[in-house]
Amino acid sequence: MKSRLKNIAGLLALSLFINSCSSDDNGSAPADGTSGDVELFFDNGVAGDALMLGNSYTNSNGETLIFERFTYIVSNFVLIKEDGSEFTYPKNESYFIINEETGQFTVHLENVPAGDYKKIKFGIGVDQQRYLQGETAQQSFWDLAFANNMTWTWSTGYRFINCQGTFTVDPAHGGDTTSRGFMIHQGSNTATDNYREVVLNLPTTARVREGEMPNIHLKSDANVILDGDTKIELHHNLNGAGTAASIMAGENLITIANNTKKMFTVDHVHNGAGTHH
């Protein structure tokens, strides 16, 4: 009799364990009206390699770049469920700076309605609607952007991307191996609106629950700025003295804006209470 009771108890424990695992795998339905947080981690790289300031990287243009600065603005986050319904993060709080120099790689979204999210949408830069609200309405973010070298003057607005360093050119591509500086300051101007949006599928559902925080790990590829769908060669953008390359206006900014629509991919999603990268 005792042996039978032990067997029954063992079967019950096994059943509870299997049900528990099944519940963890499938996820329980979120309680109505509850919310949680979402963290996004931006992992900067160059054509599949980790981006390290001071390291050199050679692109398909025959140019070898050493990055000394790589900073960009991401904004206007939207989380999308499988049925297409969207949660738009409050606009006034939806502007963030990712800065390789200072080690700022995370975006933390608070009070996101509990649910299962399959896509994420966000902007690169600051949209015209926000900019035209005026300086007073966005003073705190303007000050933050200024502190991170992401502004021009107020009349000319924000830098969306600030990418700087030095480069050399392979003689086979018309270079002379001389090291020259480069500056790429991407943003909108009076002629063009260079703000862009990206929509990315999540490889795993991001489960937002009260007390649980999914971590979405994104990879950004600095190489696509110059070496994306449309190529831009730094040595064709030298100043009059031929001592440095500067890209801050003109058609190249439109090209960069379009290239950067493919700068981001989602690597993986961690669901749970902790922070993962």
Short mmCIF file of C-alpha atoms in Angstrom, two decimals:
data_model
loop_
_atom_site.label_atom_id
_atom_site.label_comp_id
_atom_site.label_asym_id
_atom_site.label_seq_id
_atom_site.Cartn_x
_atom_site.Cartn_y
_atom_site.Cartn_z
CA MET A 1 0.00 0.00 0.00
CA LYS A 2 2.79 2.39 0.95
CA SER A 3 4.56 1.52 -2.32
CA ARG A 4 1.42 2.37 -4.32
CA LEU A 5 1.04 5.69 -2.47
CA LYS A 6 4.66 6.55 -3.22
CA ASN A 7 4.13 5.76 -6.91
CA ILE A 8 0.99 7.92 -7.03
CA ALA A 9 2.82 10.78 -5.26
CA GLY A 10 5.67 10.46 -7.74
CA LEU A 11 3.32 10.57 -10.71
CA LEU A 12 1.58 13.66 -9.29
CA ALA A 13 4.92 15.41 -8.78
CA LEU A 14 5.98 14.52 -12.34
CA SER A 15 2.65 15.78 -13.69
CA LEU A 16 3.04 19.07 -11.81
CA PHE A 17 6.60 19.45 -13.12
CA ILE A 18 5.53 18.84 -16.74
CA ASN A 19 2.63 21.27 -16.42
CA SER A 20 4.94 23.86 -14.91
CA CYS A 21 7.42 23.48 -17.79
CA SER A 22 4.59 23.66 -20.31
CA SER A 23 3.30 26.82 -18.68
CA ASP A 24 6.79 28.40 -18.78
CA ASP A 25 7.20 27.49 -22.45
CA ASN A 26 3.81 28.71 -23.58
CA GLY A 27 3.45 31.70 -21.25
CA SER A 28 0.40 32.60 -19.25
CA ALA A 29 -2.05 35.21 -20.47
CA PRO A 30 -1.29 38.68 -19.09
CA ALA A 31 -3.67 40.15 -16.55
CA ASP A 32 -5.79 42.96 -17.99
CA GLY A 33 -4.63 46.43 -17.04
CA THR A 34 -1.18 45.34 -15.89
CA SER A 35 2.08 46.58 -17.34
CA GLY A 36 5.80 45.90 -17.30
CA ASP A 37 9.08 47.25 -18.61
CA VAL A 38 11.09 46.50 -21.75
CA GLU A 39 14.83 46.93 -22.13
CA LEU A 40 16.59 47.24 -25.47
CA PHE A 41 20.34 46.71 -25.74
CA PHE A 42 22.14 48.11 -28.79
CA ASP A 43 25.28 46.14 -29.67
CA ASN A 44 27.42 48.16 -32.10
CA GLY A 45 29.47 46.36 -34.73
CA VAL A 46 31.16 46.72 -38.11
CA ALA A 47 30.28 44.17 -40.80
CA GLY A 48 29.95 41.34 -38.30
CA ASP A 49 32.80 42.34 -35.99
CA ALA A 50 32.37 44.08 -32.64
CA LEU A 51 32.94 47.83 -32.86
CA MET A 52 35.91 48.89 -30.77
CA LEU A 53 36.97 52.52 -30.85
CA GLY A 54 40.57 52.71 -32.02
CA ASN A 55 40.42 49.47 -34.03
CA SER A 56 40.65 49.47 -37.82
CA TYR A 57 38.08 48.05 -40.25
CA THR A 58 38.32 47.78 -44.03
CA ASN A 59 35.22 48.17 -46.20
CA SER A 60 34.48 47.17 -49.80
CA ASN A 61 35.52 50.65 -50.99
CA GLY A 62 39.12 49.83 -50.15
CA GLU A 63 39.07 52.28 -47.24
CA THR A 64 40.32 51.33 -43.80
CA LEU A 65 38.52 53.24 -41.02
CA ILE A 66 39.48 53.74 -37.39
CA PHE A 67 36.41 54.85 -35.44
CA GLU A 68 36.95 57.39 -32.68
CA ARG A 69 33.27 58.23 -32.15
CA PHE A 70 30.01 56.46 -32.94
CA THR A 71 26.84 57.98 -31.50
CA TYR A 72 23.24 58.00 -32.74
CA ILE A 73 19.70 58.92 -31.70
CA VAL A 74 16.87 56.36 -31.63
CA SER A 75 13.30 57.48 -31.05
CA ASN A 76 9.54 56.98 -31.28
CA PHE A 77 9.36 53.37 -30.12
CA VAL A 78 6.34 51.26 -31.03
CA LEU A 79 5.75 47.66 -29.93
CA ILE A 80 3.54 45.55 -32.20
CA LYS A 81 1.57 42.41 -31.32
CA GLU A 82 0.97 39.46 -33.62
CA ASP A 83 -2.53 40.74 -34.45
CA GLY A 84 -1.04 44.05 -35.60
CA SER A 85 -2.21 46.12 -32.63
CA GLU A 86 0.39 48.64 -31.48
CA PHE A 87 1.57 50.29 -28.29
CA THR A 88 3.19 53.65 -28.99
CA TYR A 89 5.56 54.81 -26.26
CA PRO A 90 4.75 58.34 -25.02
CA LYS A 91 6.32 60.72 -27.53
CA ASN A 92 7.78 63.16 -25.03
CA GLU A 93 9.75 60.32 -23.42
CA SER A 94 10.71 58.46 -26.59
CA TYR A 95 14.10 59.94 -27.54
CA PHE A 96 17.35 58.21 -26.57
CA ILE A 97 21.06 58.41 -27.32
CA ILE A 98 23.34 55.42 -27.93
CA ASN A 99 26.96 56.41 -27.39
CA GLU A 100 29.93 54.08 -27.91
CA GLU A 101 32.29 56.56 -26.21
CA THR A 102 30.37 56.71 -22.94
CA GLY A 103 29.10 53.12 -22.93
CA GLN A 104 25.42 54.09 -23.19
CA PHE A 105 23.86 51.13 -24.99
CA THR A 106 20.44 50.60 -23.40
CA VAL A 107 16.95 51.99 -23.85
CA HIS A 108 14.52 51.37 -20.98
CA LEU A 109 10.80 51.58 -21.70
CA GLU A 110 8.51 51.75 -18.67
CA ASN A 111 4.80 51.00 -18.16
CA VAL A 112 4.36 48.99 -21.35
CA PRO A 113 0.95 47.23 -21.38
CA ALA A 114 1.32 43.53 -20.62
CA GLY A 115 1.16 41.43 -23.79
CA ASP A 116 3.05 39.37 -26.33
CA TYR A 117 4.92 41.51 -28.84
CA LYS A 118 6.27 40.29 -32.19
CA LYS A 119 7.72 43.42 -33.83
CA ILE A 120 9.37 46.67 -32.86
CA LYS A 121 9.40 49.97 -34.74
CA PHE A 122 11.57 53.01 -34.05
CA GLY A 123 13.09 56.03 -35.71
CA ILE A 124 16.69 57.02 -36.41
CA GLY A 125 17.02 60.65 -35.39
CA VAL A 126 14.47 63.28 -34.40
CA ASP A 127 11.31 63.66 -36.48
CA GLN A 128 10.23 67.03 -37.82
CA GLN A 129 7.03 67.00 -35.77
CA ARG A 130 9.04 66.89 -32.56
CA TYR A 131 11.65 69.39 -33.72
CA LEU A 132 9.01 71.91 -34.76
CA GLN A 133 7.50 71.84 -31.26
CA GLY A 134 10.29 74.25 -30.42
CA GLU A 135 13.22 74.48 -28.08
CA THR A 136 11.27 74.88 -24.83
CA ALA A 137 9.20 71.72 -25.39
CA GLN A 138 12.31 69.56 -25.76
CA GLN A 139 14.84 71.42 -23.66
CA SER A 140 15.86 68.44 -21.51
CA PHE A 141 16.60 66.20 -24.50
CA TRP A 142 18.31 69.07 -26.34
CA ASP A 143 20.62 69.49 -23.34
CA LEU A 144 21.32 65.75 -23.29
CA ALA A 145 22.01 65.74 -27.03
CA PHE A 146 24.31 68.76 -26.66
CA ALA A 147 26.27 66.98 -23.92
CA ASN A 148 26.72 64.00 -26.28
CA ASN A 149 27.87 66.08 -29.30
CA MET A 150 24.57 65.45 -31.10
CA THR A 151 23.51 69.02 -31.92
CA TRP A 152 24.44 71.79 -34.30
CA THR A 153 22.83 75.13 -33.48
CA TRP A 154 19.15 75.24 -32.59
CA SER A 155 18.28 76.58 -36.05
CA THR A 156 20.06 73.65 -37.75
CA GLY A 157 18.90 71.04 -35.25
CA TYR A 158 20.15 67.65 -34.16
CA ARG A 159 22.81 65.34 -35.44
CA PHE A 160 21.13 61.96 -35.86
CA ILE A 161 24.45 60.15 -36.28
CA ASN A 162 27.89 61.36 -35.25
CA CYS A 163 30.60 59.12 -36.68
CA GLN A 164 34.22 60.27 -36.66
CA GLY A 165 37.74 58.92 -36.94
CA THR A 166 40.57 58.50 -39.43
CA PHE A 167 40.89 56.57 -42.67
CA THR A 168 43.36 55.42 -45.28
CA VAL A 169 42.72 54.30 -48.85
CA ASP A 170 44.21 51.29 -50.59
CA PRO A 171 46.34 52.50 -53.57
CA ALA A 172 44.41 50.03 -55.74
CA HIS A 173 41.35 52.21 -55.07
CA GLY A 174 43.11 55.47 -55.89
CA GLY A 175 44.59 56.18 -52.45
CA ASP A 176 48.06 56.96 -51.17
CA THR A 177 47.81 55.33 -47.69
CA THR A 178 47.93 58.77 -46.01
CA SER A 179 45.92 58.84 -42.79
CA ARG A 180 43.21 61.51 -42.90
CA GLY A 181 40.38 62.45 -40.58
CA PHE A 182 36.72 61.91 -41.38
CA MET A 183 33.53 63.35 -39.93
CA ILE A 184 30.03 62.11 -40.76
CA HIS A 185 27.31 64.22 -39.14
CA GLN A 186 23.95 62.97 -40.36
CA GLY A 187 20.76 64.91 -39.73
CA SER A 188 17.89 66.77 -41.34
CA ASN A 189 18.34 70.21 -42.85
CA THR A 190 16.23 72.85 -44.54
CA ALA A 191 16.42 70.94 -47.83
CA THR A 192 15.68 67.36 -46.74
CA ASP A 193 14.06 65.41 -43.92
CA ASN A 194 16.54 62.59 -43.21
CA TYR A 195 14.63 61.01 -40.32
CA ARG A 196 13.94 57.32 -41.05
CA GLU A 197 11.93 54.52 -39.43
CA VAL A 198 12.75 50.82 -39.20
CA VAL A 199 10.42 47.89 -38.41
CA LEU A 200 12.03 44.70 -37.13
CA ASN A 201 10.58 41.25 -36.50
CA LEU A 202 11.44 39.69 -33.16
CA PRO A 203 12.80 36.12 -33.46
CA THR A 204 11.16 35.30 -30.13
CA THR A 205 7.99 36.84 -28.70
CA ALA A 206 8.75 39.57 -26.14
CA ARG A 207 6.52 38.69 -23.19
CA VAL A 208 5.72 41.79 -21.15
CA ARG A 209 4.27 40.98 -17.74
CA GLU A 210 4.06 42.68 -14.38
CA GLY A 211 7.34 41.80 -12.68
CA GLU A 212 8.91 40.48 -15.90
CA MET A 213 11.10 42.47 -18.29
CA PRO A 214 12.04 41.19 -21.74
CA ASN A 215 15.44 42.28 -23.01
CA ILE A 216 15.63 42.82 -26.77
CA HIS A 217 19.20 42.55 -28.04
CA LEU A 218 19.73 44.52 -31.25
CA LYS A 219 22.83 44.70 -33.39
CA SER A 220 23.75 47.86 -35.26
CA ASP A 221 26.22 47.81 -38.13
CA ALA A 222 28.23 51.02 -38.57
CA ASN A 223 29.59 49.68 -41.86
CA VAL A 224 26.31 50.25 -43.72
CA ILE A 225 26.62 54.04 -43.31
CA LEU A 226 29.17 54.18 -46.13
CA ASP A 227 29.15 50.60 -47.40
CA GLY A 228 25.43 49.84 -47.54
CA ASP A 229 23.10 49.49 -50.51
CA THR A 230 24.64 52.66 -51.97
CA LYS A 231 28.39 53.20 -51.55
CA ILE A 232 29.95 56.49 -50.42
CA GLU A 233 33.73 56.85 -50.69
CA LEU A 234 35.37 59.13 -48.15
CA HIS A 235 38.27 60.00 -50.46
CA HIS A 236 35.74 61.51 -52.87
CA ASN A 237 34.60 63.86 -50.10
CA LEU A 238 37.91 65.48 -49.16
CA ASN A 239 38.10 69.15 -48.27
CA GLY A 240 39.88 71.65 -50.48
CA ALA A 241 43.21 71.01 -48.81
CA GLY A 242 42.78 67.25 -49.17
CA THR A 243 43.51 66.72 -45.48
CA ALA A 244 40.14 65.37 -44.25
CA ALA A 245 36.77 64.09 -45.44
CA SER A 246 33.59 65.70 -44.21
CA ILE A 247 29.98 64.64 -44.91
CA MET A 248 27.44 67.01 -43.36
CA ALA A 249 25.09 68.05 -46.17
CA GLY A 250 23.85 67.31 -49.64
CA GLU A 251 22.83 64.12 -51.42
CA ASN A 252 25.18 62.03 -49.29
CA LEU A 253 22.99 62.61 -46.23
CA ILE A 254 19.98 61.22 -48.09
CA THR A 255 22.06 58.21 -49.13
CA ILE A 256 23.21 57.64 -45.56
CA ALA A 257 19.66 57.97 -44.24
CA ASN A 258 18.48 55.28 -46.66
CA ASN A 259 21.47 53.03 -45.95
CA THR A 260 20.83 53.15 -42.21
CA LYS A 261 17.35 51.68 -42.62
CA LYS A 262 19.29 48.38 -42.79
CA MET A 263 21.69 49.23 -39.95
CA PHE A 264 19.72 47.35 -37.28
CA THR A 265 18.80 43.70 -36.75
CA VAL A 266 17.35 41.88 -33.74
CA ASP A 267 19.78 39.21 -32.52
CA HIS A 268 17.69 37.63 -29.76
CA VAL A 269 15.13 38.25 -27.03
CA HIS A 270 15.49 37.27 -23.36
CA ASN A 271 12.25 36.93 -21.41
CA GLY A 272 12.38 37.09 -17.64
CA ALA A 273 12.89 39.28 -14.61
CA GLY A 274 16.60 39.99 -15.05
CA THR A 275 18.72 41.99 -17.46
CA HIS A 276 20.56 40.01 -20.17
CA HIS A 277 22.74 40.95 -23.12
#
